[in-house]
Coordinates of N, CA and C in Angstrom, one line a residue:
X38 N 116.3 91.1 92.4 CA 114.7 90.8 92.6 C 114.4 91.7 93.1
X39 N 112.9 92.0 92.8 CA 112.5 93.8 93.8 C 111.0 92.4 94.2
X40 N 110.7 92.6 95.5 CA 109.5 92.1 96.0 C 108.4 93.0 96.2
X41 N 107.3 92.4 95.5 CA 106.1 92.9 95.7 C 105.2 93.4 97.2
X42 N 104.7 94.2 97.6 CA 103.9 93.9 98.6 C 102.8 94.4 98.3
X43 N 101.7 93.8 99.2 CA 100.2 93.8 99.3 C 100.4 94.7 99.9
X44 N 98.8 95.1 99.1 CA 98.6 96.9 99.6 C 96.9 96.4 100.4
X45 N 96.2 96.9 101.0 CA 95.5 96.6 101.4 C 94.6 97.7 100.8
X46 N 94.1 97.9 99.4 CA 93.5 99.2 98.6 C 92.1 98.3 98.5
X47 N 91.1 99.6 97.8 CA 89.9 99.6 97.6 C 89.6 100.1 96.8
X48 N 89.0 99.0 95.4 CA 88.8 99.7 94.4 C 87.3 98.8 93.9
X49 N 87.0 98.8 92.9 CA 85.6 97.5 92.2 C 85.8 96.6 92.6
X50 N 86.8 95.6 92.8 CA 86.7 94.0 93.1 C 86.4 94.3 94.9
X51 N 86.4 95.2 95.8 CA 86.4 95.0 97.4 C 87.4 95.5 97.6
X52 N 87.6 95.2 99.2 CA 88.9 95.6 100.0 C 89.6 94.5 99.8
X53 N 90.6 94.4 99.1 CA 92.1 93.7 99.4 C 92.4 92.8 100.6
X54 N 92.9 91.9 101.3 CA 93.7 91.5 102.3 C 94.4 92.7 102.6
X55 N 94.7 93.0 104.1 CA 96.0 93.7 104.7 C 97.2 92.8 105.2
X56 N 97.6 93.3 105.7 CA 98.8 93.0 106.4 C 98.7 91.9 107.1
X57 N 97.4 91.8 108.0 CA 97.1 90.6 108.6 C 97.5 89.3 107.8
X58 N 96.6 89.0 107.0 CA 97.1 87.6 105.6 C 95.9 87.8 105.9
X59 N 95.3 85.9 106.2 CA 94.3 85.5 105.5 C 92.9 85.1 105.8
X60 N 93.3 85.3 107.5 CA 91.6 85.0 108.0 C 91.1 86.5 108.5
X61 N 90.2 86.9 108.5 CA 89.0 88.0 108.9 C 87.9 87.8 109.1
X62 N 87.4 88.9 109.5 CA 85.6 88.4 109.8 C 84.9 88.3 108.1
X63 N 83.5 87.7 108.0 CA 82.9 88.1 107.0 C 82.1 85.8 107.1
X64 N 82.6 85.6 107.5 CA 82.0 83.9 108.0 C 80.6 83.9 108.1
X65 N 80.0 82.8 107.8 CA 78.5 82.3 108.3 C 78.6 82.4 109.3
X66 N 77.2 83.2 110.1 CA 77.3 84.0 111.8 C 77.8 84.8 112.1
X67 N 79.2 85.2 111.3 CA 80.1 86.0 112.0 C 80.9 85.7 112.6
X68 N 81.3 84.0 112.1 CA 82.9 83.7 112.6 C 83.8 84.3 111.6
X69 N 84.8 83.8 112.3 CA 86.4 83.7 111.5 C 86.2 83.1 110.2
X70 N 87.0 83.5 109.3 CA 86.8 82.4 108.2 C 88.1 82.7 108.3
X71 N 89.1 81.1 107.7 CA 90.1 81.3 107.4 C 91.2 80.0 106.7
X72 N 92.3 80.3 106.2 CA 91.8 79.0 105.6 C 93.6 77.9 106.3
X73 N 94.3 77.3 105.9 CA 94.9 75.6 106.7 C 96.4 76.5 106.4
X74 N 97.0 77.2 106.1 CA 98.7 77.2 105.8 C 98.2 78.7 106.8
X75 N 99.5 78.7 107.5 CA 100.1 79.8 108.2 C 100.5 80.6 107.8
X76 N 99.8 82.1 107.9 CA 100.7 83.4 107.0 C 102.2 83.2 107.5
X77 N 103.5 83.9 106.8 CA 104.7 83.7 107.3 C 105.1 84.8 108.4
X78 N 105.8 84.8 108.5 CA 106.1 86.0 109.6 C 106.6 87.2 109.2
X79 N 106.6 88.7 109.1 CA 106.7 89.8 108.9 C 108.6 89.4 108.3
X80 N 108.9 89.8 107.7 CA 110.5 89.7 107.5 C 111.3 91.2 107.9
X81 N 111.9 90.5 108.6 CA 113.0 91.4 109.7 C 113.7 92.9 108.8
X82 N 113.4 93.2 107.9 CA 114.2 93.7 107.2 C 112.7 95.0 107.0
X83 N 111.8 95.2 107.5 CA 110.1 95.8 107.5 C 109.9 95.7 105.9
X84 N 108.6 96.0 105.9 CA 107.5 95.9 105.0 C 108.1 96.3 103.4
X85 N 108.2 95.7 102.6 CA 108.7 96.4 100.9 C 110.4 96.5 101.0
X86 N 111.1 96.0 102.1 CA 112.9 96.0 101.6 C 113.0 96.1 100.8
X87 N 112.8 95.3 100.0 CA 113.5 94.7 98.9 C 113.1 95.8 97.8
X88 N 112.0 96.5 97.9 CA 111.8 98.0 96.7 C 112.5 98.8 96.9
X89 N 112.1 99.0 98.5 CA 112.5 99.7 98.1 C 114.3 99.6 98.5
X90 N 115.2 99.2 98.6 CA 116.8 99.0 98.1 C 117.7 99.2 97.2
X91 N 116.4 99.1 95.9 CA 116.4 99.3 94.8 C 116.3 100.5 94.1
X92 N 115.7 102.1 95.2 CA 115.9 103.6 94.7 C 117.5 103.7 94.4
X93 N 117.5 104.5 93.5 CA 118.4 105.4 93.6 C 118.4 107.0 94.7
X94 N 119.6 106.5 95.3 CA 119.8 107.2 96.2 C 119.6 108.6 95.8
X95 N 120.3 109.0 94.8 CA 119.9 109.8 93.7 C 118.5 110.9 93.2
X96 N 117.8 109.8 93.5 CA 116.5 110.1 93.0 C 115.9 111.2 94.6
X97 N 115.8 112.2 94.7 CA 115.3 113.3 95.5 C 113.3 113.5 96.3
X98 N 113.4 112.6 97.6 CA 112.1 112.6 98.7 C 111.9 113.4 99.1
X99 N 110.6 114.3 99.4 CA 109.5 113.2 98.8 C 109.7 112.7 97.5
X100 N 109.0 111.5 97.3 CA 108.4 111.7 95.2 C 107.8 112.3 95.4
X101 N 107.4 112.8 94.1 CA 106.4 113.1 93.6 C 104.9 112.1 93.4
X102 N 105.3 111.2 93.0 CA 104.1 110.3 93.7 C 103.8 109.6 95.0
X103 N 102.9 110.7 95.1 CA 102.2 110.8 97.2 C 101.9 109.4 97.5
X104 N 101.2 108.2 96.3 CA 101.3 106.9 97.1 C 102.4 106.1 97.5
X105 N 103.2 106.7 96.1 CA 104.4 105.1 97.3 C 105.2 106.6 98.2
X106 N 105.3 107.4 97.9 CA 106.1 108.2 99.1 C 105.5 107.6 100.5
X107 N 104.2 107.3 100.7 CA 103.7 107.1 101.1 C 103.5 105.6 101.8
X108 N 104.0 104.4 100.6 CA 103.7 103.1 101.0 C 105.5 103.6 101.7
X109 N 106.6 104.2 101.2 CA 107.9 104.0 101.8 C 107.6 104.6 102.8
X110 N 106.0 105.1 103.4 CA 106.3 105.5 105.4 C 105.9 104.3 105.8
X111 N 105.8 103.1 105.1 CA 104.7 102.0 105.9 C 103.4 102.6 106.5
X112 N 102.6 104.0 105.7 CA 101.6 103.9 105.7 C 100.6 103.6 104.9
X113 N 99.3 103.5 105.4 CA 97.7 102.9 104.5 C 97.7 104.4 103.2
X114 N 97.4 103.2 102.5 CA 96.9 104.8 101.1 C 95.8 105.0 100.8
X115 N 95.0 105.5 100.1 CA 93.3 105.8 99.6 C 93.7 106.1 98.4
X116 N 92.2 105.7 97.4 CA 92.2 106.1 96.0 C 90.5 106.0 95.6
X117 N 90.6 107.2 95.1 CA 89.2 106.7 93.8 C 88.7 106.7 92.8
X118 N 88.2 106.0 92.4 CA 88.1 105.4 90.5 C 87.3 106.2 90.1
X119 N 87.9 106.7 88.6 CA 87.4 107.6 88.3 C 87.2 106.6 86.8
X120 N 85.7 106.1 86.0 CA 85.7 105.8 84.5 C 85.1 106.4 83.8
X121 N 84.6 107.7 84.0 CA 84.3 108.2 82.9 C 84.9 109.8 82.9
X122 N 84.5 110.8 81.4 CA 85.0 111.4 80.9 C 84.3 113.0 82.4
X123 N 85.5 113.3 83.5 CA 84.8 114.3 84.6 C 86.0 115.4 84.9
X124 N 86.2 116.5 84.4 CA 87.9 117.0 84.7 C 87.2 117.5 86.1
X125 N 86.2 118.2 85.9 CA 85.7 119.1 87.5 C 85.8 117.7 89.0
X126 N 85.6 116.6 88.6 CA 85.7 115.6 89.5 C 87.0 115.4 90.0
X127 N 87.5 114.8 89.1 CA 88.7 115.1 89.3 C 89.8 115.7 89.5
X128 N 89.7 116.8 89.6 CA 90.5 117.9 90.2 C 90.1 118.1 91.6
X129 N 88.7 117.9 91.9 CA 88.3 118.0 93.5 C 88.8 116.3 94.1
X130 N 88.9 115.6 93.7 CA 88.5 114.5 94.2 C 90.8 114.3 94.7
X131 N 91.2 114.7 93.7 CA 92.7 114.6 94.1 C 93.2 115.5 94.4
X132 N 92.4 116.4 95.2 CA 92.6 117.1 96.9 C 92.9 115.9 97.9
X133 N 92.2 114.7 97.5 CA 92.0 114.3 99.1 C 92.1 113.2 99.4
X134 N 92.5 112.5 97.9 CA 92.9 111.3 97.4 C 94.5 111.0 97.7
X135 N 95.3 109.8 97.6 CA 96.6 109.1 97.6 C 96.6 108.6 96.1
X136 N 96.2 108.1 95.4 CA 96.0 107.7 94.1 C 95.0 107.6 93.5
X137 N 94.9 108.5 92.6 CA 93.5 108.3 91.9 C 93.6 106.7 90.7
X138 N 92.6 106.5 90.3 CA 93.1 104.8 89.8 C 91.9 105.4 88.4
X139 N 92.6 105.3 87.1 CA 91.6 105.8 86.5 C 90.9 104.3 85.4
X140 N 90.1 104.1 85.5 CA 89.8 102.7 84.9 C 90.1 102.4 83.4
X141 N 90.8 102.0 82.4 CA 90.6 101.7 81.7 C 90.5 100.5 81.3
X142 N 90.1 99.7 82.1 CA 89.8 98.4 81.5 C 88.2 98.3 81.9
X143 N 87.7 99.1 82.4 CA 86.1 98.0 82.2 C 85.3 99.6 81.8
X144 N 85.9 100.5 81.3 CA 85.1 101.4 81.1 C 85.3 101.7 79.4
X145 N 84.8 103.0 78.8 CA 84.4 102.9 77.7 C 85.6 104.6 77.4
X146 N 86.5 104.8 78.3 CA 87.3 106.2 78.2 C 88.3 106.4 77.8
X147 N 88.7 107.5 76.9 CA 89.6 107.3 76.1 C 90.7 107.7 76.3
X148 N 92.0 107.6 75.7 CA 93.1 107.9 76.1 C 93.1 109.6 76.6
X149 N 92.9 109.7 75.6 CA 92.1 111.5 75.4 C 91.8 112.0 76.3
X150 N 90.6 111.3 76.9 CA 90.1 111.8 77.4 C 90.9 111.9 79.2
X151 N 91.9 110.4 79.4 CA 92.4 110.2 80.3 C 93.2 111.8 80.2
X152 N 94.3 112.2 79.5 CA 95.3 112.7 79.2 C 94.3 114.4 79.8
X153 N 93.1 115.3 79.4 CA 92.5 116.0 79.3 C 92.9 116.2 81.0
X154 N 92.0 115.4 81.7 CA 92.3 115.0 82.9 C 93.2 115.9 84.0
X155 N 93.9 114.8 83.2 CA 95.4 115.5 84.4 C 95.7 116.7 84.0
X156 N 95.7 116.8 83.0 CA 96.2 117.6 82.4 C 95.0 118.9 82.8
X157 N 94.6 119.2 82.9 CA 93.0 119.8 83.8 C 93.2 120.5 85.3
X158 N 95.0 119.7 86.0 CA 94.5 120.5 87.3 C 96.0 119.8 87.5
X159 N 97.5 119.7 86.6 CA 98.4 119.6 87.0 C 98.8 119.2 88.7
X160 N 99.6 118.3 89.2 CA 100.5 117.9 90.9 C 98.7 118.5 91.7
X161 N 97.9 118.3 91.3 CA 97.0 118.3 92.2 C 96.6 117.7 93.6
X162 N 97.6 116.4 93.6 CA 97.9 115.4 94.9 C 98.2 114.6 94.9
X163 N 97.1 113.7 94.3 CA 97.0 112.3 94.1 C 97.8 111.5 92.8
X164 N 98.8 111.2 93.0 CA 98.9 110.4 91.8 C 98.2 109.6 90.7
X165 N 98.8 110.5 90.1 CA 97.5 109.6 88.6 C 97.8 107.7 88.1
X166 N 97.4 107.3 88.5 CA 97.4 106.2 88.0 C 96.6 105.1 86.6
X167 N 96.6 104.0 86.5 CA 96.1 103.8 84.9 C 96.1 102.1 84.9
X168 N 94.7 101.5 85.4 CA 95.0 100.2 85.6 C 94.4 100.5 83.3
X169 N 95.2 99.4 83.1 CA 95.4 98.9 81.9 C 93.9 97.7 80.7
X170 N 93.9 97.4 79.9 CA 93.2 96.3 80.2 C 94.1 95.2 79.7
X171 N 95.6 95.4 79.9 CA 97.1 94.8 79.5 C 98.0 94.8 79.9
X172 N 99.1 94.1 79.2 CA 100.8 94.6 80.0 C 101.4 95.0 78.6
X173 N 100.3 95.6 77.5 CA 100.7 95.5 76.0 C 102.1 96.3 76.0
X174 N 103.1 97.0 75.4 CA 104.3 98.0 75.8 C 103.1 99.4 75.0
X175 N 102.1 98.7 73.6 CA 101.1 100.4 73.7 C 100.3 100.4 74.1
X176 N 100.1 99.6 75.3 CA 98.8 99.9 76.0 C 99.5 100.8 77.6
X177 N 100.8 100.2 78.2 CA 101.5 101.0 78.5 C 102.3 102.4 78.9
X178 N 102.6 101.9 77.1 CA 103.1 103.8 76.2 C 102.5 104.7 77.0
X179 N 100.9 104.4 76.2 CA 100.1 105.8 75.9 C 99.8 105.8 77.4
X180 N 100.0 104.8 78.2 CA 99.2 105.7 79.7 C 100.5 106.3 80.6
X181 N 102.1 105.8 80.3 CA 103.0 106.9 80.7 C 102.9 107.8 80.2
X182 N 103.1 108.0 78.4 CA 102.5 109.3 77.9 C 101.8 110.4 77.9
X183 N 101.1 110.1 78.8 CA 100.2 111.0 79.1 C 100.6 111.8 80.5
X184 N 100.9 111.5 80.7 CA 101.7 111.3 82.5 C 101.2 110.5 83.9
X185 N 100.4 109.0 83.8 CA 100.5 108.1 84.2 C 101.8 108.2 84.8
X186 N 102.1 108.2 86.9 CA 102.9 107.7 87.1 C 103.2 106.6 88.0
X187 N 101.9 105.8 88.0 CA 101.5 104.3 88.5 C 101.3 103.4 87.2
X188 N 101.0 102.2 87.4 CA 100.5 100.9 86.2 C 99.7 100.0 87.1
X189 N 99.2 99.5 86.9 CA 98.3 98.7 87.4 C 97.4 97.3 86.6
X190 N 98.1 96.5 86.6 CA 98.3 95.3 85.4 C 97.2 94.3 85.6
X191 N 95.9 94.5 85.5 CA 94.9 93.1 86.0 C 95.1 91.7 85.4
X192 N 94.4 90.7 86.6 CA 94.6 88.9 85.9 C 96.1 88.9 85.0
X193 N 97.5 89.0 86.3 CA 98.8 89.1 85.6 C 98.7 86.9 86.1
X194 N 99.0 86.3 85.0 CA 99.2 85.0 85.8 C 101.2 84.2 85.9
X195 N 101.4 85.5 85.3 CA 103.1 84.9 85.5 C 104.3 85.1 85.4
X196 N 105.0 85.3 85.8 CA 106.4 86.8 85.6 C 106.7 87.4 84.4
X197 N 106.0 86.8 83.5 CA 106.0 87.0 81.9 C 105.9 88.3 81.9
X198 N 104.0 87.9 81.9 CA 103.6 89.3 82.3 C 103.9 90.6 83.3
X199 N 104.2 89.7 84.2 CA 104.4 91.1 85.8 C 106.0 91.6 85.2
X200 N 107.0 91.1 84.2 CA 107.7 91.5 83.8 C 108.0 92.8 82.7
X201 N 107.0 92.0 81.6 CA 106.0 93.3 80.9 C 106.0 94.6 81.3
X202 N 105.5 94.1 82.5 CA 104.8 95.3 83.1 C 105.8 96.3 83.7
X203 N 106.8 95.9 84.5 CA 107.9 96.1 85.1 C 108.8 97.6 83.8
X204 N 109.2 96.2 82.9 CA 109.8 96.9 81.8 C 109.2 98.0 80.9
X205 N 107.8 98.2 80.1 CA 107.7 98.5 79.1 C 107.2 100.2 79.6
X206 N 106.8 100.1 81.8 CA 106.8 101.3 82.7 C 107.6 102.0 82.8
X207 N 109.2 101.5 82.8 CA 110.8 102.3 83.2 C 111.5 102.1 82.2
X208 N 112.0 103.9 81.9 CA 113.3 103.7 81.4 C 114.5 103.2 81.2
X209 N 115.9 103.1 80.3 CA 116.6 102.3 80.0 C 117.1 103.3 81.6
X210 N 118.2 102.4 81.8 CA 119.1 100.8 81.8 C 117.8 100.0 82.5
X211 N 117.1 100.3 83.1 CA 116.4 99.2 84.1 C 115.0 98.7 83.4
X212 N 114.6 99.6 82.2 CA 113.2 99.6 82.0 C 113.9 99.4 79.9
X213 N 112.3 99.3 79.6 CA 112.4 99.9 77.6 C 111.4 100.9 77.5
X214 N 111.1 102.0 78.7 CA 109.9 102.5 77.5 C 111.0 103.5 76.8
X215 N 109.7 103.1 75.4 CA 110.7 104.1 74.3 C 110.3 105.8 75.3
X216 N 111.2 106.3 74.1 CA 111.2 107.9 74.8 C 110.4 108.5 73.1
X217 N 109.6 109.6 73.4 CA 109.2 110.0 72.4 C 108.2 111.1 73.2
X218 N 107.0 111.8 72.8 CA 106.7 112.7 72.9 C 105.3 112.2 73.9
X219 N 104.3 113.6 74.0 CA 103.2 113.3 75.4 C 103.6 114.6 75.9
X220 N 102.0 114.2 76.6 CA 101.7 115.5 77.6 C 102.7 115.1 79.0
X221 N 103.7 114.3 79.3 CA 104.3 114.0 80.8 C 105.1 115.3 80.7
X222 N 105.4 116.0 80.4 CA 106.1 117.1 80.4 C 105.3 118.1 81.1
X223 N 104.0 118.5 80.9 CA 102.9 119.3 81.1 C 102.3 118.9 82.6
X224 N 102.2 117.7 82.7 CA 101.6 116.8 84.1 C 102.6 117.3 85.3
X225 N 104.1 116.9 84.5 CA 105.2 117.1 85.5 C 105.7 118.7 85.0
X226 N 106.0 119.3 85.5 CA 106.7 120.5 84.6 C 107.4 120.9 86.1
X227 N 108.3 120.8 85.7 CA 110.0 121.4 86.7 C 110.3 121.1 87.5
X228 N 110.5 119.4 86.9 CA 110.8 118.4 87.4 C 112.1 117.5 86.4
X229 N 113.2 117.6 87.4 CA 113.8 116.2 85.6 C 113.3 115.4 85.6
X230 N 112.2 115.2 84.9 CA 111.4 113.9 84.5 C 112.0 112.3 84.3
X231 N 113.1 112.7 83.4 CA 113.1 111.8 83.0 C 114.2 110.7 83.6
X232 N 115.0 111.5 84.7 CA 115.7 111.1 85.4 C 115.2 110.9 86.4
X233 N 114.1 111.4 87.4 CA 113.1 110.5 88.4 C 112.1 109.9 88.3
X234 N 111.1 109.3 87.2 CA 110.3 109.1 86.9 C 110.5 107.4 86.8
X235 N 111.5 107.4 87.1 CA 112.1 105.3 86.7 C 111.6 104.9 88.4
X236 N 112.0 106.0 89.8 CA 111.6 105.4 90.9 C 110.3 106.1 91.7
X237 N 109.7 106.9 90.8 CA 108.2 107.7 91.0 C 106.7 106.9 90.5
X238 N 107.1 105.8 89.5 CA 106.8 104.7 89.3 C 106.3 103.6 89.8
X239 N 104.7 103.6 90.2 CA 104.4 102.9 91.1 C 103.9 101.2 90.0
X240 N 104.9 100.5 89.9 CA 104.6 99.3 89.2 C 103.3 98.2 89.9
X241 N 101.7 98.0 89.7 CA 101.0 97.3 90.2 C 100.5 96.3 89.3
X242 N 101.1 94.8 89.8 CA 100.1 93.6 89.3 C 99.3 93.3 90.1
X243 N 97.7 92.4 89.7 CA 97.0 91.8 90.7 C 96.2 90.6 89.9
X244 N 96.3 89.9 90.7 CA 96.3 88.5 90.8 C 95.2 87.9 91.3
X245 N 94.1 87.1 89.9 CA 92.9 87.3 90.3 C 92.4 85.8 89.8
X246 N 93.4 84.9 89.5 CA 93.4 83.9 88.7 C 93.9 82.6 89.7
X247 N 94.2 81.0 89.3 CA 94.4 80.7 90.5 C 95.9 79.9 89.3
X248 N 95.7 80.2 88.3 CA 97.4 80.4 87.6 C 98.0 81.3 87.9
X249 N 98.1 82.8 88.2 CA 98.4 83.6 89.4 C 99.0 83.3 90.4
X250 N 98.1 82.6 91.3 CA 98.5 81.7 92.8 C 99.4 81.1 92.8
X251 N 99.2 80.0 91.6 CA 100.3 78.9 91.6 C 102.1 79.9 91.1
X252 N 101.4 81.2 90.0 CA 103.0 81.4 90.1 C 103.7 83.2 91.2
X253 N 102.3 83.0 92.4 CA 102.3 83.8 92.7 C 104.8 84.3 93.2
X254 N 104.9 83.4 93.6 CA 106.6 83.5 93.5 C 107.4 84.6 92.6
X255 N 107.1 84.1 91.8 CA 107.7 84.3 91.0 C 107.6 86.1 90.5
X256 N 106.3 85.9 90.4 CA 105.6 87.2 90.4 C 105.6 87.9 90.9
X257 N 106.1 88.0 93.2 CA 106.5 89.0 93.2 C 108.1 89.1 93.2
X258 N 108.9 88.2 93.1 CA 110.7 88.3 93.2 C 110.6 89.0 91.2
X259 N 109.9 89.5 90.8 CA 109.8 89.9 89.3 C 110.4 91.3 89.6
X260 N 111.6 91.7 88.9 CA 112.8 92.9 89.0 C 111.7 94.0 88.8
X261 N 111.4 95.1 88.8 CA 110.2 96.1 88.8 C 108.7 96.3 89.2
X262 N 108.3 95.2 89.9 CA 107.2 94.6 90.3 C 107.0 95.7 92.3
X263 N 106.4 96.7 91.7 CA 106.3 97.1 93.0 C 105.4 96.9 94.5
X264 N 103.6 96.6 93.7 CA 103.1 96.3 94.6 C 102.3 95.3 93.9
X265 N 101.5 94.2 94.8 CA 100.4 93.1 94.4 C 99.3 92.9 94.6
X266 N 98.3 93.6 94.1 CA 96.5 93.4 95.0 C 96.1 91.6 94.7
X267 N 95.1 91.4 95.6 CA 94.6 90.4 95.3 C 93.2 91.0 94.8
X268 N 93.1 90.7 93.2 CA 91.8 91.1 93.0 C 90.2 89.5 93.8
X269 N 90.4 90.6 94.7 CA 88.8 89.2 96.0 C 87.5 88.4 94.8
X270 N 87.0 89.4 94.2 CA 85.6 88.9 92.8 C 86.1 87.7 91.9
X271 N 87.6 88.9 91.2 CA 88.1 88.0 89.8 C 88.2 86.5 90.7
X272 N 88.6 86.8 91.4 CA 89.8 84.9 92.0 C 88.7 84.1 92.4
X273 N 87.3 85.0 93.0 CA 86.4 84.2 93.6 C 85.6 83.6 92.0
X274 N 85.6 84.2 91.4 CA 85.2 84.2 90.0 C 85.8 82.3 89.3
X275 N 87.5 83.1 89.2 CA 87.5 82.1 87.8 C 88.4 80.6 88.8
X276 N 88.0 80.8 90.5 CA 88.8 79.6 91.5 C 87.7 78.7 91.0
X277 N 86.0 79.7 91.1 CA 84.8 79.0 91.6 C 84.6 78.9 92.9
X278 N 85.5 79.7 94.0 CA 85.5 79.4 94.7 C 84.6 80.4 95.8
X279 N 83.6 80.1 97.1 CA 83.4 81.5 97.0 C 84.4 81.8 98.1
X280 N 84.5 83.0 98.9 CA 85.5 83.9 99.3 C 85.6 83.6 100.7
X281 N 84.7 82.6 101.2 CA 84.8 82.1 102.9 C 85.0 80.6 102.4
X282 N 85.3 79.9 101.3 CA 86.0 78.8 101.1 C 87.7 78.6 101.6
X283 N 87.7 77.7 102.4 CA 89.6 77.3 103.1 C 90.2 77.9 101.8
X284 N 89.8 76.7 100.6 CA 90.1 76.8 99.6 C 91.0 78.2 99.0
X285 N 90.0 79.3 98.7 CA 90.3 80.4 98.6 C 91.2 81.5 99.5
X286 N 91.0 81.3 100.8 CA 91.7 82.3 102.0 C 93.0 81.1 101.8
X287 N 93.5 80.1 101.2 CA 94.5 79.4 101.3 C 95.7 80.2 100.0
X288 N 94.6 80.7 99.2 CA 95.0 81.4 97.9 C 95.7 82.5 98.2
X289 N 95.0 83.7 99.4 CA 94.6 84.8 99.6 C 96.7 84.6 100.4
X290 N 96.1 83.2 101.6 CA 97.4 83.8 102.1 C 98.6 83.4 101.8
X291 N 98.7 82.7 100.4 CA 99.9 81.9 100.0 C 100.2 82.7 98.9
X292 N 99.6 83.7 98.2 CA 100.1 85.8 97.9 C 100.3 86.2 98.6
X293 N 100.1 85.9 99.7 CA 100.7 87.7 100.6 C 101.7 87.1 101.3
X294 N 102.0 85.4 101.6 CA 103.4 85.6 102.3 C 104.2 85.1 100.6
X295 N 104.0 85.0 99.0 CA 104.8 85.3 98.2 C 105.4 87.0 98.6
X296 N 104.3 87.2 98.8 CA 105.5 89.0 98.8 C 105.8 88.8 99.4
X297 N 106.2 89.0 101.1 CA 106.3 88.6 102.2 C 108.4 88.1 101.9

């Protein structure tokens, strides 16, 4: 089973907790805030060891997914969020970031607009990733067919939803992505896409609810899940706890420990 690993990524939700776990600045009067739980010690096998172990040794390195390659080197990655159709912006910021977060949960962009942006500058540098509104097969199929090599699924509550995110993102035998048409061949020309995209795909799930926190270990253990992101603002909203509340901080630590 593939263990997820928590990333310190910044998106609309704000910065997620990084490797240090559940304590950090931001409490009243500048005091440190934290929960009552003890963050688990890092696994001796290294960060993301189980995800790394599942990669096919025949897959060429470096990955053409820049974000995944840097994560496998234990490096921090950066992103830029695009929520409106703007090919010029995409082609420019794609030179300077590790992945582009195409926002399809909280925007009115169409799939065709995202497709046209990807085709405006194939191989620009940043890995094109899509935050989908759900983990439905039909949704993830559209994202992968237009060339996305990263899927971000919000408000994942349990391992069943995490499993769907992972399996619909990848071809058999490890997944159940359907073979079909699309523009992925134009976005990734000159490579053996079918043989390599499974390992280049970065499947990300967001834990943003108390249901997700309660099921964090099962979610993190789901085969094919590469990354867990904590949605700070939504977790506070769904739980009703402010972010400097010890119960909120304990939720962060619980998810972080599950990822370890």
